[in-house]
Tab-separated table of C-alpha atoms and ligand atoms in Angstrom:
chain	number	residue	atom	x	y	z
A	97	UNK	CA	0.000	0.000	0.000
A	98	UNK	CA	1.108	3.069	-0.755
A	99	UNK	CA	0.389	6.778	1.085
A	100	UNK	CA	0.783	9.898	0.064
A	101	UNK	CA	1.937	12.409	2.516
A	102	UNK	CA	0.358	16.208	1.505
A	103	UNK	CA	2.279	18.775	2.982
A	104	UNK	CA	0.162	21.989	4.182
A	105	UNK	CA	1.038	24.754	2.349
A	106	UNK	CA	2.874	27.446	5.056
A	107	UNK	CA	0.855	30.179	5.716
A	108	UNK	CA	1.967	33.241	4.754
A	109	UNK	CA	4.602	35.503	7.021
A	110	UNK	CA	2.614	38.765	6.365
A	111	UNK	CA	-0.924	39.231	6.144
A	112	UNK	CA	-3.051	43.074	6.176
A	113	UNK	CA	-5.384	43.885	8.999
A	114	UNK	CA	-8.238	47.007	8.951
A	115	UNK	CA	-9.612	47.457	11.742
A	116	UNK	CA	-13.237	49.861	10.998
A	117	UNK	CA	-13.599	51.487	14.650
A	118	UNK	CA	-16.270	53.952	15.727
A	119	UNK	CA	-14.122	57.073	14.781
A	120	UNK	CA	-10.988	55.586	12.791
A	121	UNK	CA	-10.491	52.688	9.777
A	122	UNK	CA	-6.698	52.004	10.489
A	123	UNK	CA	-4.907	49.779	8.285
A	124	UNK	CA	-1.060	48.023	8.595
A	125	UNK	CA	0.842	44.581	7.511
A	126	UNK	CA	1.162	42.580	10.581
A	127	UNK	CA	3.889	39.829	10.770
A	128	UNK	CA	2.304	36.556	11.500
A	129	UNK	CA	5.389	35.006	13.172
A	130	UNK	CA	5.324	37.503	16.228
A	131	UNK	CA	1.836	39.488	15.910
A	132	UNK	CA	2.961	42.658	15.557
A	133	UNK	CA	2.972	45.345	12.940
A	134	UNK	CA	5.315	44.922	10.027
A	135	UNK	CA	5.182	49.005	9.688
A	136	UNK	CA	3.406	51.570	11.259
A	137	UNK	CA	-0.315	51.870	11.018
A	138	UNK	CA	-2.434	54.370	8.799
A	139	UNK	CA	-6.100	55.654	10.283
A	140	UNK	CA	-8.315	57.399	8.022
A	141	UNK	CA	-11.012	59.200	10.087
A	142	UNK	CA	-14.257	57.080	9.673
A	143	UNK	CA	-16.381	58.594	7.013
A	144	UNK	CA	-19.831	60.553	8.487
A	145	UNK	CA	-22.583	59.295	7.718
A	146	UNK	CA	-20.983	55.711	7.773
A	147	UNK	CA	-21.989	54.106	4.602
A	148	UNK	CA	-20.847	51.149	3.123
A	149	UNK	CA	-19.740	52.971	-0.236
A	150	UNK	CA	-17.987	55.702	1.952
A	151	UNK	CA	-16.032	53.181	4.231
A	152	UNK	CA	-15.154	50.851	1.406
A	153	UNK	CA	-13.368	54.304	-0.319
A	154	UNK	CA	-11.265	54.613	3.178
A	155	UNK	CA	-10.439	51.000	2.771
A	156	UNK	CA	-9.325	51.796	-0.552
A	157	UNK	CA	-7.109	54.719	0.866
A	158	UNK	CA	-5.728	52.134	3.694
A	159	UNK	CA	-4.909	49.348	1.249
A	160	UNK	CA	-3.123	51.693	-1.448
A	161	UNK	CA	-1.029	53.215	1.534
A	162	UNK	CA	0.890	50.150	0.987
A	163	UNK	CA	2.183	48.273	-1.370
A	164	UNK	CA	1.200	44.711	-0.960
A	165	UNK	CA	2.025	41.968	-2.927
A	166	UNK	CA	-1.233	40.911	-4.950
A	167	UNK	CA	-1.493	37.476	-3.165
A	168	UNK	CA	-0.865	39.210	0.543
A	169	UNK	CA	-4.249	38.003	2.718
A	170	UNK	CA	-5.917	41.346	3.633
A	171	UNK	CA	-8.625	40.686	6.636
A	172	UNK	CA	-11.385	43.708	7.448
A	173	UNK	CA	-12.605	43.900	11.316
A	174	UNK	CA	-16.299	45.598	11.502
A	175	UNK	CA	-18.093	46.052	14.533
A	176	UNK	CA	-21.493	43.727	13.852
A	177	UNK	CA	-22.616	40.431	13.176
A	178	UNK	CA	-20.683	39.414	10.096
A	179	UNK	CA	-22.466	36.162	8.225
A	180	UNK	CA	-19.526	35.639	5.201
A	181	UNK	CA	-19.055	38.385	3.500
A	182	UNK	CA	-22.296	40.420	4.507
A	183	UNK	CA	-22.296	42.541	7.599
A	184	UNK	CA	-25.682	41.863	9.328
A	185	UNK	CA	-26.221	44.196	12.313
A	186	UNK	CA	-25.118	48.010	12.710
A	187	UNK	CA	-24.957	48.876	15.944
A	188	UNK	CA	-22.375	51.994	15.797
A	189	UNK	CA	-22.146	52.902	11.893
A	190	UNK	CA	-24.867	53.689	9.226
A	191	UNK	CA	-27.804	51.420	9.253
A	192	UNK	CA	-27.205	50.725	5.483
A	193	UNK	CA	-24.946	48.440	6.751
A	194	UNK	CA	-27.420	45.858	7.575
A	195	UNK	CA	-27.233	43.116	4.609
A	196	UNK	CA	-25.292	44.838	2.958
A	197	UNK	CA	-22.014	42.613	0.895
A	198	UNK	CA	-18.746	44.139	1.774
A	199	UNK	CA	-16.688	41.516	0.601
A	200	UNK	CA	-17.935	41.844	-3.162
A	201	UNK	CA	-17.845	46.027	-2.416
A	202	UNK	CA	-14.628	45.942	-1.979
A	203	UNK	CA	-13.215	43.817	-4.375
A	204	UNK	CA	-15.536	45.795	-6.816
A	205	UNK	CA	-13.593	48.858	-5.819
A	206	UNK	CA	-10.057	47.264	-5.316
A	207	UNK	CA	-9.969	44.066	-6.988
A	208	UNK	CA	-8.617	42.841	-3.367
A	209	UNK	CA	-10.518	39.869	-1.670
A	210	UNK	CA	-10.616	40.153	1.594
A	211	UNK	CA	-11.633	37.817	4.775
A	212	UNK	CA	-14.454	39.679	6.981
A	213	UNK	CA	-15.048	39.035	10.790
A	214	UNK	CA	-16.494	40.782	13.832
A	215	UNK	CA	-14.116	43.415	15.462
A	216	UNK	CA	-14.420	41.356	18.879
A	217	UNK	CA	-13.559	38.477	17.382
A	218	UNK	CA	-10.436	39.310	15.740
A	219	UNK	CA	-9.501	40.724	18.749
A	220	UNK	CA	-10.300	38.082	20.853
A	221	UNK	CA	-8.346	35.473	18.339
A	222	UNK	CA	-5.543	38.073	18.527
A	223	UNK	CA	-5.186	37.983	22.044
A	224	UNK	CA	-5.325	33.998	22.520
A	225	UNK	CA	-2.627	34.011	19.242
A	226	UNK	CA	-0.379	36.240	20.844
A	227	UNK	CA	-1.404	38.362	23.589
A	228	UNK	CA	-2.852	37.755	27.288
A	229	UNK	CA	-4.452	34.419	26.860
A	230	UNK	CA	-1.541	32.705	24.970
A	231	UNK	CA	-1.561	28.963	26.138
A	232	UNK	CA	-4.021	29.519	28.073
A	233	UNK	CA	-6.454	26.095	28.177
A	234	UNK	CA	-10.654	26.337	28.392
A	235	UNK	CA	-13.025	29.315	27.508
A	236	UNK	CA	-11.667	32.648	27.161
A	237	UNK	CA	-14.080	35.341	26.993
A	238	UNK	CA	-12.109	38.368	25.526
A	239	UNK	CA	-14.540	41.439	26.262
A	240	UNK	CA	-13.773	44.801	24.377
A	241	UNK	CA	-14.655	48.106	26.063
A	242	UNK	CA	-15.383	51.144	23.741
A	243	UNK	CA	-18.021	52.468	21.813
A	244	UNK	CA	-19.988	49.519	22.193
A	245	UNK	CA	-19.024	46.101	23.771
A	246	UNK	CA	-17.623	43.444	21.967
A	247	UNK	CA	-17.102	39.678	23.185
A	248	UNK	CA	-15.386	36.954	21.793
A	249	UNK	CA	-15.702	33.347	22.969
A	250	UNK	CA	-12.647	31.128	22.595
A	251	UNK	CA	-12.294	27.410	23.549
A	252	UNK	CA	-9.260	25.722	23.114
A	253	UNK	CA	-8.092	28.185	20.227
A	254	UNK	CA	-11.593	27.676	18.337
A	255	UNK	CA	-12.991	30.927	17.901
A	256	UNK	CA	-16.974	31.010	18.329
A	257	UNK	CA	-18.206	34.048	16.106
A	258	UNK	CA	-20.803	36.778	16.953
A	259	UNK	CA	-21.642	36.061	20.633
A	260	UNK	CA	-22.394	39.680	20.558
A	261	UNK	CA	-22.630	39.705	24.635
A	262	UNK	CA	-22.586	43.244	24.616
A	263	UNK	CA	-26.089	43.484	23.673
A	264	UNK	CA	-27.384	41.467	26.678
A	265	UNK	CA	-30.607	43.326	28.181
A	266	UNK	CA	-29.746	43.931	31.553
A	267	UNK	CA	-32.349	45.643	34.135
A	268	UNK	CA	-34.619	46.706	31.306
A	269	UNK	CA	-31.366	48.185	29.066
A	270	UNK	CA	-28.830	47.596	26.354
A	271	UNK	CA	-26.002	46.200	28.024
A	272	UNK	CA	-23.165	48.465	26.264
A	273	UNK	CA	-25.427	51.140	26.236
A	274	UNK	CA	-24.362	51.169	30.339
A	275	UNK	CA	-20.923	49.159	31.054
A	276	UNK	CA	-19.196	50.584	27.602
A	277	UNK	CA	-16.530	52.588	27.972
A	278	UNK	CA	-18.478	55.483	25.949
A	279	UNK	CA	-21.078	55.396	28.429
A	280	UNK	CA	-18.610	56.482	31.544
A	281	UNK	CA	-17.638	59.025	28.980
A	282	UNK	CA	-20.767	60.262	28.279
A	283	UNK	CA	-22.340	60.028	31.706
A	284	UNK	CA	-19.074	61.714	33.172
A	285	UNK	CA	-18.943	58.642	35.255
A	286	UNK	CA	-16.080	58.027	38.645
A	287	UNK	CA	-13.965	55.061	37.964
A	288	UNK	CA	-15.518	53.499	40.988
A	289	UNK	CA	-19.385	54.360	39.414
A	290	UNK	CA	-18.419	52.776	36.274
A	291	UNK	CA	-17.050	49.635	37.435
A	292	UNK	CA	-20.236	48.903	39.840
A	293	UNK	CA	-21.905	48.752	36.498
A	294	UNK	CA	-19.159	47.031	34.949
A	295	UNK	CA	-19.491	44.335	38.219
A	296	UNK	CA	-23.316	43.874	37.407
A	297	UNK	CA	-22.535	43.161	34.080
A	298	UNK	CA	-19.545	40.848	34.213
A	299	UNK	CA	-21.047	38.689	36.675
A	300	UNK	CA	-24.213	38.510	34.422
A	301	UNK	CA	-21.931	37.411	31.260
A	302	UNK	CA	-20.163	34.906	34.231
A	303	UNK	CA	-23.910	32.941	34.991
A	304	UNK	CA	-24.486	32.621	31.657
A	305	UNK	CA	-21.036	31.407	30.040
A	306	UNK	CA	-18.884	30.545	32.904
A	307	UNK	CA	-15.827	30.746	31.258
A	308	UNK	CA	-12.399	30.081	32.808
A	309	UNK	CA	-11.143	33.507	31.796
A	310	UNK	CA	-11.763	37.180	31.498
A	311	UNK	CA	-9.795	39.162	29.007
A	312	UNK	CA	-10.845	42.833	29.141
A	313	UNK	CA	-8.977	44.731	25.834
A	314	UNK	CA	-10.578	48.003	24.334
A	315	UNK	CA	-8.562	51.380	24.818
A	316	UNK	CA	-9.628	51.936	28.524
A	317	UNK	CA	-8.106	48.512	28.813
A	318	UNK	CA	-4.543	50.667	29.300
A	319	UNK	CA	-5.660	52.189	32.388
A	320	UNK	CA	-7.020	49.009	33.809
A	321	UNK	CA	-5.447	49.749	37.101
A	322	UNK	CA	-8.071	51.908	37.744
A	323	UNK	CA	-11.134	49.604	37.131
A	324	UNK	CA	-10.043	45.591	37.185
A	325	UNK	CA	-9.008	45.563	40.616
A	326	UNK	CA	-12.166	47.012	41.967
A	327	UNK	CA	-14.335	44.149	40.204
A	328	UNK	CA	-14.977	40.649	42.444
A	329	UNK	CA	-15.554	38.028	40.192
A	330	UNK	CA	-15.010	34.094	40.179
A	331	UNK	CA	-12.862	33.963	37.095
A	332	UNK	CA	-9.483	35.434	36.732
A	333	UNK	CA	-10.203	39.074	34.827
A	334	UNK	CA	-6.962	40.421	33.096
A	335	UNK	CA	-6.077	43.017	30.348
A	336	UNK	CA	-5.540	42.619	26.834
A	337	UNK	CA	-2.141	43.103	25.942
A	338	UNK	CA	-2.276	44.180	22.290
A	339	UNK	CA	-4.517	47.183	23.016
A	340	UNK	CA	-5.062	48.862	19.872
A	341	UNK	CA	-3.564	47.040	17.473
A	342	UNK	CA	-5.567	43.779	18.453
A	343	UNK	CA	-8.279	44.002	15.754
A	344	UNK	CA	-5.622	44.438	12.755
A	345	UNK	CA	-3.914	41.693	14.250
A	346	UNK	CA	-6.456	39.375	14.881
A	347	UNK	CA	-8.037	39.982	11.470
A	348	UNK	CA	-4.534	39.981	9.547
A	349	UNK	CA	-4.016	36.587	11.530
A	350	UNK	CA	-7.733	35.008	10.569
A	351	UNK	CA	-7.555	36.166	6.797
A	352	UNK	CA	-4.136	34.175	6.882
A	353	UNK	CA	-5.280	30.916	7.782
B	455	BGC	C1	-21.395	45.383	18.148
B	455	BGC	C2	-20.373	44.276	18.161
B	455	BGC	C3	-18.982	44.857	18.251
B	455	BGC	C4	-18.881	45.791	19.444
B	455	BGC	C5	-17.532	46.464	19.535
B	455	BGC	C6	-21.201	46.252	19.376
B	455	BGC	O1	-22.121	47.297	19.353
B	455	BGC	O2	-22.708	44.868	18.144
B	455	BGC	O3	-20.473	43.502	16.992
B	455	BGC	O4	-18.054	43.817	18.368
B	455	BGC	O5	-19.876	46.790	19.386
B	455	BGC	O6	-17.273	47.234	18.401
């Protein structure tokens, strides 16, 4: 009998991230052998009103920043539901995003194929790769603190896509609507205010998915100091370590596979 041994092709060493965020679309080649950026990061303020058509032209303007070799995976992180190429849900951008087909928008407009998941989740993936959670065994929940909140569920390096825990209804409202970051902003909230919401919330998110770790990225996530310690929780709850570059990343790093 005879067997043929097929070798896996190796995945490629550099892959593009775009991360579309509430108020930037920022862009850079990330080396896949360490997770960080091959060269420094572009951000094109996000387009107002958010369209599709006007945040595909940005993407344009991120991609042609660079110059990428035509078979270089390019992944794009949006903050919604993402079902293949069509973003589903719109919670932070134009509501013309709902259904509509980024993928085939912006290889109309670039000729580019790209891979499309949630922001969350490439984060989250990110984060297990090559950040905080590294080697760590179980269910990761990697929570994202910003405009909205973003969750990503991880279990033994499988990424489950679009849990979307930040929409939760909790006491009668939108979960992110009162534990995101934005909301302390907005509400002029103490540190201490903010994380008794942040306590309700977490341990609501705990009796529901009981997962053996907390990751807590997002930009607050660099002055975690301030909040983390005053939560009581049964899991472990730790930063993120790549911060801001997570989504590009964790996108860069998905697209690649
Ligand atoms: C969206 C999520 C996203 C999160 C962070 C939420 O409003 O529904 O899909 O991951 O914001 O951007």
């Amino acid at each position: 009998m005879t067997t043929t041994s097929t070798q896996a092709s190796p995945e490629a060493k550099i892959a593009f991230g775009i991360d579309i965020g509430g108020s930037g679309i920022k862009g850079a080649p990330v080396d896949l052998s360490t997770g960080e950026l091959a060269r420094p990061r572009i951000k094109i303020k996000t387009p107002r009103p958010a369209t599709p058509q006007a945040v595909v032209d940005v993407i344009g303007q991120v991609i042609a920043g660079f110059d990428l070799a035509p078979d270089t995976p390019i992944g794009v992180a949006y903050p919604g539901v993402v079902f293949g190429g069509v973003t589903a849900t719109a919670a932070n951008l134009d509501e013309s995003f709902v259904g509509a087909d980024l993928v085939k928008l912006v290889h109309r407009a670039t000729g580019r194929r790209i891979h499309l998941a949630n922001d969350a989740d490439a984060a989250g993936y990110a984060e297990v790769r090559y950040g905080a959670a590294k080697g760590v065994d179980g269910a990761v929940l990697v929570m994202t603190l910003g405009t909205g909140i973003g969750s990503a569920l991880i279990f033994a390096g499988n990424l489950v896509p679009n849990t979307e825990l930040g929409h939760l209804e909790i006491d009668g409202h939108d979960a992110e609507k009162r534990a995101a970051s934005s909301a302390k902003e907005r509400e002029d909230l103490s540190w201490r205010a903010w994380a008794a919401r942040l306590q309700r919330y977490f341990s609501v998110v705990d009796d529901l998915v009981h997962p053996d770790l907390f990751v807590v990225g997002g930009g607050v996530s660099r002055e975690h100091e301030k909040f983390l310690p005053l939560l009581k929780l049964r899991p472990p709850i730790i930063p993120a370590k790549l911060r801001n570059t997570a989504g590009i990343v964790g996108v860069a790093a998905l697209a690649a596979r």
